[in-house]
């Protein structure tokens, strides 16, 4: 393991490697500042990252920094499935065809199983833990409310408790994937770190518990634990049942003659969309700070689902015009008159979040972070990637 190699290791859920005995011992009663400085010196010796992501966006996202920071060892927790569920991290294998692991090591586990979390963290002893694991589909959380609370809320507690049980409280850096859904029925525009929370879904409520339990462990045990309140971040690896990817996939299929129309829910929902690459950099930066703090990560720009549809179709040379109202509204191709977009009430949420716009001023001032990819570039990349995907496999 990394404790012997003195190599950087990642467990998407980052943990810490063993520190050589030549390092000074802990003071008997260290001050908070002294404790932080001691931890900082220890972390210079080696690194081990552990990542946790249900569905494995985590491995995809978490590998980004590992590819550019030298000797990294990335560990991930993988749920057992009767079918392969590593499609979005295949590029991280040493041999993707044979699923041969290189610097990425996978462990079977689950956020609902505290025993396995203790076992894995104790074995890996990571320096950094990125908890991106969640049942993260907001609409589905209304149908799987108890499961969502168990994984997204209590699962975070299980991870934090596992770190404490393994005696790594003073050496691990913990990142919690928080969410703009905490703001829900927004109390101010734009939303920043001090904006009051008002979640509007079981997903948002579960993430609210996770947010505060991270704060509690930070304050109670002096743990380096942070919440990244990330607004919507997308890429071609986004899950196919999320609205942005549903749009890019459908537009690609329509462009290639494989589909005529598709259905969406609330076209007027407005979101602050950024690129996952930019946001993962912000996640990593949060764990490189001297002191643990929570940050809002956002572009500050707002676009509606309707705008996303229009930009996506514009990429393939089609202009969408809208006819009708409410559930009867359709999006028609101006050039051909064919209806490509319909509204289906089954995609409406029981309680809607209408408008999210983040203010990441603090992230810029303290970490120098700002987004690089524009909304237009994001839509273009997603549509182009799905066109190539559908050319190879129309059933993808």
GROMACS .gro file of C-alpha atoms in nm:
model
  396
    1UNK     CA    1   0.000   0.000   0.000
    2UNK     CA    2   0.097   0.361  -0.020
    3UNK     CA    3   0.222   0.360   0.337
    4UNK     CA    4   0.513   0.147   0.217
    5UNK     CA    5   0.559   0.300  -0.125
    6UNK     CA    6   0.546   0.664  -0.018
    7UNK     CA    7   0.341   0.720  -0.335
    8UNK     CA    8   0.032   0.931  -0.370
    9UNK     CA    9  -0.280   0.724  -0.334
   10UNK     CA   10  -0.639   0.822  -0.394
   11UNK     CA   11  -0.946   0.663  -0.243
   12UNK     CA   12  -1.235   0.840  -0.369
   13UNK     CA   13  -1.278   0.920  -0.019
   14UNK     CA   14  -0.905   1.031   0.032
   15UNK     CA   15  -0.718   0.875   0.321
   16UNK     CA   16  -0.368   0.901   0.472
   17UNK     CA   17  -0.055   0.692   0.451
   18UNK     CA   18   0.174   0.599   0.737
   19UNK     CA   19   0.422   0.868   0.836
   20UNK     CA   20   0.787   0.767   0.876
   21UNK     CA   21   0.903   0.731   1.236
   22UNK     CA   22   1.159   1.007   1.183
   23UNK     CA   23   0.876   1.259   1.199
   24UNK     CA   24   0.826   1.434   1.533
   25UNK     CA   25   0.568   1.283   1.767
   26UNK     CA   26   0.240   1.461   1.835
   27UNK     CA   27   0.258   1.712   2.119
   28UNK     CA   28   0.068   1.604   2.429
   29UNK     CA   29  -0.189   1.882   2.401
   30UNK     CA   30  -0.151   2.049   2.062
   31UNK     CA   31  -0.326   2.371   1.981
   32UNK     CA   32  -0.554   2.371   1.677
   33UNK     CA   33  -0.294   2.566   1.478
   34UNK     CA   34  -0.014   2.337   1.590
   35UNK     CA   35  -0.219   2.032   1.500
   36UNK     CA   36  -0.284   2.166   1.153
   37UNK     CA   37   0.084   2.244   1.096
   38UNK     CA   38   0.183   1.896   1.213
   39UNK     CA   39  -0.070   1.743   0.975
   40UNK     CA   40   0.057   1.959   0.690
   41UNK     CA   41   0.415   1.840   0.744
   42UNK     CA   42   0.309   1.478   0.764
   43UNK     CA   43   0.116   1.499   0.440
   44UNK     CA   44   0.429   1.600   0.253
   45UNK     CA   45   0.564   1.248   0.290
   46UNK     CA   46   0.307   1.054   0.097
   47UNK     CA   47  -0.043   1.056  -0.032
   48UNK     CA   48  -0.321   0.804  -0.077
   49UNK     CA   49  -0.660   0.887  -0.218
   50UNK     CA   50  -0.979   0.695  -0.176
   51UNK     CA   51  -1.284   0.773  -0.379
   52UNK     CA   52  -1.641   0.677  -0.323
   53UNK     CA   53  -1.900   0.719  -0.595
   54UNK     CA   54  -2.216   0.526  -0.660
   55UNK     CA   55  -2.230   0.478  -1.036
   56UNK     CA   56  -1.863   0.573  -1.058
   57UNK     CA   57  -1.866   0.932  -1.170
   58UNK     CA   58  -1.627   0.956  -0.880
   59UNK     CA   59  -1.356   0.746  -1.034
   60UNK     CA   60  -1.391   0.940  -1.355
   61UNK     CA   61  -1.382   1.277  -1.186
   62UNK     CA   62  -1.136   1.188  -0.914
   63UNK     CA   63  -0.883   1.051  -1.159
   64UNK     CA   64  -0.843   1.389  -1.324
   65UNK     CA   65  -0.607   1.537  -1.067
   66UNK     CA   66  -0.434   1.204  -1.017
   67UNK     CA   67  -0.332   1.203  -1.382
   68UNK     CA   68  -0.141   1.528  -1.342
   69UNK     CA   69   0.011   1.522  -0.995
   70UNK     CA   70   0.280   1.259  -1.029
   71UNK     CA   71   0.282   0.939  -0.827
   72UNK     CA   72  -0.080   0.889  -0.741
   73UNK     CA   73  -0.252   0.576  -0.623
   74UNK     CA   74  -0.627   0.598  -0.653
   75UNK     CA   75  -0.856   0.361  -0.467
   76UNK     CA   76  -1.226   0.339  -0.537
   77UNK     CA   77  -1.520   0.166  -0.376
   78UNK     CA   78  -1.732  -0.033  -0.616
   79UNK     CA   79  -2.075  -0.180  -0.555
   80UNK     CA   80  -2.116  -0.541  -0.656
   81UNK     CA   81  -2.333  -0.586  -0.965
   82UNK     CA   82  -2.419  -0.881  -1.188
   83UNK     CA   83  -2.326  -0.664  -1.486
   84UNK     CA   84  -2.021  -0.447  -1.546
   85UNK     CA   85  -2.072  -0.101  -1.395
   86UNK     CA   86  -1.731   0.053  -1.462
   87UNK     CA   87  -1.802   0.199  -1.807
   88UNK     CA   88  -1.718   0.555  -1.707
   89UNK     CA   89  -1.378   0.468  -1.560
   90UNK     CA   90  -1.251   0.218  -1.816
   91UNK     CA   91  -0.995   0.471  -1.939
   92UNK     CA   92  -0.832   0.460  -1.594
   93UNK     CA   93  -0.748   0.090  -1.617
   94UNK     CA   94  -0.392  -0.002  -1.706
   95UNK     CA   95  -0.546  -0.241  -1.959
   96UNK     CA   96  -0.911  -0.146  -2.031
   97UNK     CA   97  -0.973  -0.462  -2.235
   98UNK     CA   98  -0.868  -0.692  -1.951
   99UNK     CA   99  -0.980  -0.456  -1.671
  100UNK     CA  100  -0.626  -0.474  -1.533
  101UNK     CA  101  -0.571  -0.227  -1.251
  102UNK     CA  102  -0.271   0.005  -1.249
  103UNK     CA  103  -0.261   0.306  -1.018
  104UNK     CA  104  -0.636   0.267  -0.970
  105UNK     CA  105  -0.740  -0.002  -0.722
  106UNK     CA  106  -1.103  -0.101  -0.676
  107UNK     CA  107  -1.259  -0.247  -0.362
  108UNK     CA  108  -1.607  -0.393  -0.325
  109UNK     CA  109  -1.806  -0.196  -0.071
  110UNK     CA  110  -2.112   0.018  -0.009
  111UNK     CA  111  -2.206   0.332   0.179
  112UNK     CA  112  -2.479   0.136   0.355
  113UNK     CA  113  -2.224  -0.108   0.508
  114UNK     CA  114  -2.016   0.050   0.784
  115UNK     CA  115  -1.810  -0.266   0.840
  116UNK     CA  116  -1.672  -0.267   0.488
  117UNK     CA  117  -1.595   0.104   0.506
  118UNK     CA  118  -1.388   0.055   0.821
  119UNK     CA  119  -1.209  -0.241   0.663
  120UNK     CA  120  -1.122  -0.058   0.340
  121UNK     CA  121  -1.013   0.266   0.505
  122UNK     CA  122  -0.800   0.076   0.756
  123UNK     CA  123  -0.638  -0.121   0.474
  124UNK     CA  124  -0.572   0.171   0.241
  125UNK     CA  125  -0.503   0.443   0.499
  126UNK     CA  126  -0.562   0.719   0.244
  127UNK     CA  127  -0.449   1.080   0.277
  128UNK     CA  128  -0.758   1.220   0.111
  129UNK     CA  129  -1.114   1.091   0.091
  130UNK     CA  130  -1.360   1.224  -0.167
  131UNK     CA  131  -1.715   1.118  -0.090
  132UNK     CA  132  -1.902   1.162  -0.417
  133UNK     CA  133  -2.123   0.862  -0.346
  134UNK     CA  134  -2.496   0.921  -0.354
  135UNK     CA  135  -2.833   0.836  -0.497
  136UNK     CA  136  -2.806   1.165  -0.680
  137UNK     CA  137  -3.114   1.180  -0.901
  138UNK     CA  138  -3.346   1.440  -0.748
  139UNK     CA  139  -3.670   1.319  -0.910
  140UNK     CA  140  -3.601   0.955  -0.822
  141UNK     CA  141  -3.530   1.054  -0.461
  142UNK     CA  142  -3.905   1.116  -0.420
  143UNK     CA  143  -3.965   0.752  -0.509
  144UNK     CA  144  -3.665   0.615  -0.314
  145UNK     CA  145  -3.673   0.855  -0.021
  146UNK     CA  146  -3.563   0.612   0.253
  147UNK     CA  147  -3.283   0.467   0.041
  148UNK     CA  148  -3.165   0.817  -0.052
  149UNK     CA  149  -3.152   0.917   0.315
  150UNK     CA  150  -2.962   0.600   0.404
  151UNK     CA  151  -2.696   0.644   0.136
  152UNK     CA  152  -2.665   1.021   0.102
  153UNK     CA  153  -2.717   1.119   0.465
  154UNK     CA  154  -2.627   0.833   0.697
  155UNK     CA  155  -2.370   0.702   0.446
  156UNK     CA  156  -2.167   1.019   0.502
  157UNK     CA  157  -2.183   0.964   0.877
  158UNK     CA  158  -2.062   0.605   0.829
  159UNK     CA  159  -1.759   0.729   0.636
  160UNK     CA  160  -1.670   0.992   0.895
  161UNK     CA  161  -1.716   0.740   1.175
  162UNK     CA  162  -1.497   0.491   0.988
  163UNK     CA  163  -1.218   0.748   0.970
  164UNK     CA  164  -1.251   0.806   1.343
  165UNK     CA  165  -1.263   0.432   1.420
  166UNK     CA  166  -0.945   0.377   1.217
  167UNK     CA  167  -0.762   0.645   1.417
  168UNK     CA  168  -0.714   0.867   1.111
  169UNK     CA  169  -0.899   1.174   1.239
  170UNK     CA  170  -0.582   1.383   1.254
  171UNK     CA  171  -0.430   1.269   0.927
  172UNK     CA  172  -0.704   1.235   0.666
  173UNK     CA  173  -0.855   1.512   0.457
  174UNK     CA  174  -1.223   1.455   0.381
  175UNK     CA  175  -1.420   1.608   0.094
  176UNK     CA  176  -1.800   1.587   0.098
  177UNK     CA  177  -1.986   1.641  -0.228
  178UNK     CA  178  -2.252   1.882  -0.119
  179UNK     CA  179  -2.502   2.032  -0.361
  180UNK     CA  180  -2.684   2.343  -0.475
  181UNK     CA  181  -3.006   2.149  -0.408
  182UNK     CA  182  -2.954   2.252  -0.045
  183UNK     CA  183  -3.081   2.596  -0.143
  184UNK     CA  184  -3.401   2.461  -0.304
  185UNK     CA  185  -3.657   2.733  -0.253
  186UNK     CA  186  -3.391   2.999  -0.271
  187UNK     CA  187  -3.379   3.262   0.002
  188UNK     CA  188  -3.151   3.498  -0.189
  189UNK     CA  189  -3.002   3.540  -0.536
  190UNK     CA  190  -2.727   3.449  -0.600
  191UNK     CA  191  -2.663   3.178  -0.343
  192UNK     CA  192  -2.338   3.181  -0.147
  193UNK     CA  193  -2.188   3.006   0.157
  194UNK     CA  194  -2.399   3.209   0.401
  195UNK     CA  195  -2.732   3.172   0.219
  196UNK     CA  196  -2.993   2.987   0.431
  197UNK     CA  197  -3.079   2.636   0.313
  198UNK     CA  198  -3.432   2.530   0.209
  199UNK     CA  199  -3.413   2.186   0.040
  200UNK     CA  200  -3.710   2.079  -0.170
  201UNK     CA  201  -3.655   1.705  -0.216
  202UNK     CA  202  -3.558   1.394  -0.017
  203UNK     CA  203  -3.222   1.420  -0.194
  204UNK     CA  204  -3.172   1.778  -0.077
  205UNK     CA  205  -3.284   1.694   0.277
  206UNK     CA  206  -3.043   1.397   0.296
  207UNK     CA  207  -2.759   1.613   0.170
  208UNK     CA  208  -2.848   1.873   0.433
  209UNK     CA  209  -2.786   1.615   0.707
  210UNK     CA  210  -2.458   1.519   0.539
  211UNK     CA  211  -2.352   1.885   0.525
  212UNK     CA  212  -2.407   1.941   0.895
  213UNK     CA  213  -2.254   1.613   1.010
  214UNK     CA  214  -1.936   1.712   0.821
  215UNK     CA  215  -1.936   2.047   1.001
  216UNK     CA  216  -1.994   1.867   1.332
  217UNK     CA  217  -1.700   1.626   1.285
  218UNK     CA  218  -1.479   1.918   1.182
  219UNK     CA  219  -1.564   2.110   1.497
  220UNK     CA  220  -1.589   1.817   1.740
  221UNK     CA  221  -1.277   1.624   1.636
  222UNK     CA  222  -1.068   1.889   1.459
  223UNK     CA  223  -1.095   1.685   1.140
  224UNK     CA  224  -0.999   1.839   0.806
  225UNK     CA  225  -1.345   1.794   0.657
  226UNK     CA  226  -1.502   2.024   0.399
  227UNK     CA  227  -1.824   2.061   0.203
  228UNK     CA  228  -1.804   2.156  -0.163
  229UNK     CA  229  -2.141   2.310  -0.247
  230UNK     CA  230  -2.117   2.243  -0.619
  231UNK     CA  231  -2.379   2.371  -0.857
  232UNK     CA  232  -2.473   2.156  -1.158
  233UNK     CA  233  -2.164   2.027  -1.335
  234UNK     CA  234  -2.184   1.827  -1.656
  235UNK     CA  235  -1.970   1.643  -1.908
  236UNK     CA  236  -2.010   1.372  -2.175
  237UNK     CA  237  -1.985   1.120  -1.888
  238UNK     CA  238  -2.302   1.247  -1.721
  239UNK     CA  239  -2.559   0.975  -1.647
  240UNK     CA  240  -2.804   0.925  -1.934
  241UNK     CA  241  -3.116   0.993  -1.724
  242UNK     CA  242  -3.004   1.342  -1.620
  243UNK     CA  243  -3.165   1.618  -1.822
  244UNK     CA  244  -2.852   1.761  -1.986
  245UNK     CA  245  -2.729   1.422  -2.104
  246UNK     CA  246  -3.080   1.321  -2.207
  247UNK     CA  247  -3.087   1.628  -2.430
  248UNK     CA  248  -2.742   1.575  -2.583
  249UNK     CA  249  -2.808   1.204  -2.645
  250UNK     CA  250  -3.148   1.270  -2.801
  251UNK     CA  251  -3.022   1.552  -3.023
  252UNK     CA  252  -2.741   1.325  -3.145
  253UNK     CA  253  -2.989   1.048  -3.227
  254UNK     CA  254  -3.221   1.292  -3.408
  255UNK     CA  255  -2.926   1.430  -3.605
  256UNK     CA  256  -2.832   1.076  -3.714
  257UNK     CA  257  -3.189   0.979  -3.803
  258UNK     CA  258  -3.221   0.733  -3.514
  259UNK     CA  259  -3.495   0.922  -3.326
  260UNK     CA  260  -3.769   1.172  -3.405
  261UNK     CA  261  -3.865   1.321  -3.068
  262UNK     CA  262  -3.810   1.303  -2.693
  263UNK     CA  263  -3.991   1.427  -2.381
  264UNK     CA  264  -3.880   1.654  -2.096
  265UNK     CA  265  -4.034   1.798  -1.780
  266UNK     CA  266  -4.011   2.162  -1.670
  267UNK     CA  267  -3.854   2.354  -1.959
  268UNK     CA  268  -3.830   2.673  -1.757
  269UNK     CA  269  -3.615   2.542  -1.470
  270UNK     CA  270  -3.305   2.758  -1.456
  271UNK     CA  271  -2.969   2.625  -1.349
  272UNK     CA  272  -2.608   2.735  -1.312
  273UNK     CA  273  -2.431   2.477  -1.532
  274UNK     CA  274  -2.054   2.427  -1.539
  275UNK     CA  275  -1.808   2.165  -1.663
  276UNK     CA  276  -1.710   1.873  -1.436
  277UNK     CA  277  -1.339   1.918  -1.516
  278UNK     CA  278  -1.340   2.268  -1.371
  279UNK     CA  279  -1.536   2.161  -1.065
  280UNK     CA  280  -1.313   1.864  -0.986
  281UNK     CA  281  -1.017   2.100  -0.982
  282UNK     CA  282  -1.204   2.304  -0.721
  283UNK     CA  283  -1.267   1.989  -0.516
  284UNK     CA  284  -0.898   1.909  -0.518
  285UNK     CA  285  -0.803   2.266  -0.431
  286UNK     CA  286  -1.028   2.258  -0.123
  287UNK     CA  287  -0.818   1.978   0.024
  288UNK     CA  288  -0.492   2.162  -0.048
  289UNK     CA  289  -0.583   2.458   0.175
  290UNK     CA  290  -0.419   2.519   0.513
  291UNK     CA  291  -0.753   2.523   0.695
  292UNK     CA  292  -1.076   2.335   0.619
  293UNK     CA  293  -1.352   2.558   0.481
  294UNK     CA  294  -1.674   2.509   0.284
  295UNK     CA  295  -1.699   2.661  -0.064
  296UNK     CA  296  -1.967   2.732  -0.323
  297UNK     CA  297  -1.851   2.634  -0.672
  298UNK     CA  298  -2.049   2.780  -0.961
  299UNK     CA  299  -2.019   2.979  -1.282
  300UNK     CA  300  -2.259   3.257  -1.181
  301UNK     CA  301  -2.441   3.218  -1.516
  302UNK     CA  302  -2.799   3.093  -1.538
  303UNK     CA  303  -2.963   2.912  -1.830
  304UNK     CA  304  -3.297   2.736  -1.864
  305UNK     CA  305  -3.356   2.379  -1.977
  306UNK     CA  306  -3.519   2.540  -2.282
  307UNK     CA  307  -3.195   2.723  -2.364
  308UNK     CA  308  -2.996   2.401  -2.331
  309UNK     CA  309  -3.229   2.237  -2.583
  310UNK     CA  310  -3.196   2.527  -2.827
  311UNK     CA  311  -2.815   2.537  -2.804
  312UNK     CA  312  -2.791   2.160  -2.850
  313UNK     CA  313  -3.005   2.162  -3.164
  314UNK     CA  314  -2.822   2.467  -3.299
  315UNK     CA  315  -2.503   2.258  -3.285
  316UNK     CA  316  -2.653   2.019  -3.543
  317UNK     CA  317  -2.795   2.296  -3.761
  318UNK     CA  318  -3.153   2.297  -3.635
  319UNK     CA  319  -3.350   2.592  -3.498
  320UNK     CA  320  -3.614   2.503  -3.239
  321UNK     CA  321  -3.929   2.715  -3.215
  322UNK     CA  322  -4.185   2.663  -2.941
  323UNK     CA  323  -4.560   2.618  -2.979
  324UNK     CA  324  -4.832   2.572  -2.718
  325UNK     CA  325  -4.837   2.619  -2.343
  326UNK     CA  326  -4.763   2.416  -2.032
  327UNK     CA  327  -4.806   2.040  -2.087
  328UNK     CA  328  -4.909   2.098  -2.450
  329UNK     CA  329  -4.593   2.284  -2.541
  330UNK     CA  330  -4.374   2.136  -2.814
  331UNK     CA  331  -4.041   2.223  -2.970
  332UNK     CA  332  -4.056   2.221  -3.349
  333UNK     CA  333  -3.775   2.233  -3.603
  334UNK     CA  334  -3.807   2.562  -3.789
  335UNK     CA  335  -3.646   2.419  -4.101
  336UNK     CA  336  -3.860   2.103  -4.134
  337UNK     CA  337  -4.164   2.159  -3.912
  338UNK     CA  338  -4.104   1.828  -3.734
  339UNK     CA  339  -4.178   1.818  -3.359
  340UNK     CA  340  -3.864   1.708  -3.176
  341UNK     CA  341  -3.941   1.803  -2.813
  342UNK     CA  342  -4.251   1.732  -2.604
  343UNK     CA  343  -4.346   1.793  -2.242
  344UNK     CA  344  -4.443   1.496  -2.023
  345UNK     CA  345  -4.584   1.567  -1.672
  346UNK     CA  346  -4.431   1.244  -1.540
  347UNK     CA  347  -4.097   1.427  -1.531
  348UNK     CA  348  -4.228   1.706  -1.307
  349UNK     CA  349  -4.106   1.706  -0.945
  350UNK     CA  350  -4.364   1.722  -0.662
  351UNK     CA  351  -4.179   2.030  -0.533
  352UNK     CA  352  -3.979   2.212  -0.797
  353UNK     CA  353  -3.656   2.408  -0.765
  354UNK     CA  354  -3.702   2.689  -1.012
  355UNK     CA  355  -3.384   2.894  -1.000
  356UNK     CA  356  -3.027   2.825  -0.888
  357UNK     CA  357  -2.741   3.069  -0.933
  358UNK     CA  358  -2.418   3.041  -0.739
  359UNK     CA  359  -2.173   3.302  -0.618
  360UNK     CA  360  -1.822   3.152  -0.602
  361UNK     CA  361  -1.646   3.476  -0.503
  362UNK     CA  362  -1.497   3.309  -0.194
  363UNK     CA  363  -1.346   3.028  -0.405
  364UNK     CA  364  -1.183   3.285  -0.634
  365UNK     CA  365  -1.051   3.499  -0.350
  366UNK     CA  366  -0.914   3.213  -0.137
  367UNK     CA  367  -0.819   2.947  -0.393
  368UNK     CA  368  -0.787   3.144  -0.716
  369UNK     CA  369  -1.052   2.920  -0.872
  370UNK     CA  370  -1.274   3.026  -1.158
  371UNK     CA  371  -1.447   2.825  -1.432
  372UNK     CA  372  -1.276   2.791  -1.770
  373UNK     CA  373  -1.537   2.616  -1.987
  374UNK     CA  374  -1.829   2.828  -2.110
  375UNK     CA  375  -2.190   2.712  -2.133
  376UNK     CA  376  -2.172   2.707  -2.513
  377UNK     CA  377  -1.851   2.500  -2.506
  378UNK     CA  378  -2.007   2.256  -2.261
  379UNK     CA  379  -2.314   2.197  -2.479
  380UNK     CA  380  -2.099   2.161  -2.790
  381UNK     CA  381  -1.871   1.904  -2.623
  382UNK     CA  382  -2.163   1.695  -2.496
  383UNK     CA  383  -2.348   1.691  -2.828
  384UNK     CA  384  -2.034   1.614  -3.029
  385UNK     CA  385  -1.940   1.329  -2.793
  386UNK     CA  386  -2.286   1.175  -2.816
  387UNK     CA  387  -2.288   1.199  -3.195
  388UNK     CA  388  -1.968   0.995  -3.202
  389UNK     CA  389  -2.109   0.753  -2.946
  390UNK     CA  390  -2.433   0.697  -3.139
  391UNK     CA  391  -2.245   0.648  -3.465
  392UNK     CA  392  -2.062   0.357  -3.304
  393UNK     CA  393  -2.357   0.218  -3.108
  394UNK     CA  394  -2.710   0.348  -3.175
  395UNK     CA  395  -2.834   0.155  -2.870
  396UNK     CA  396  -2.587   0.318  -2.629
   0.00000   0.00000   0.00000
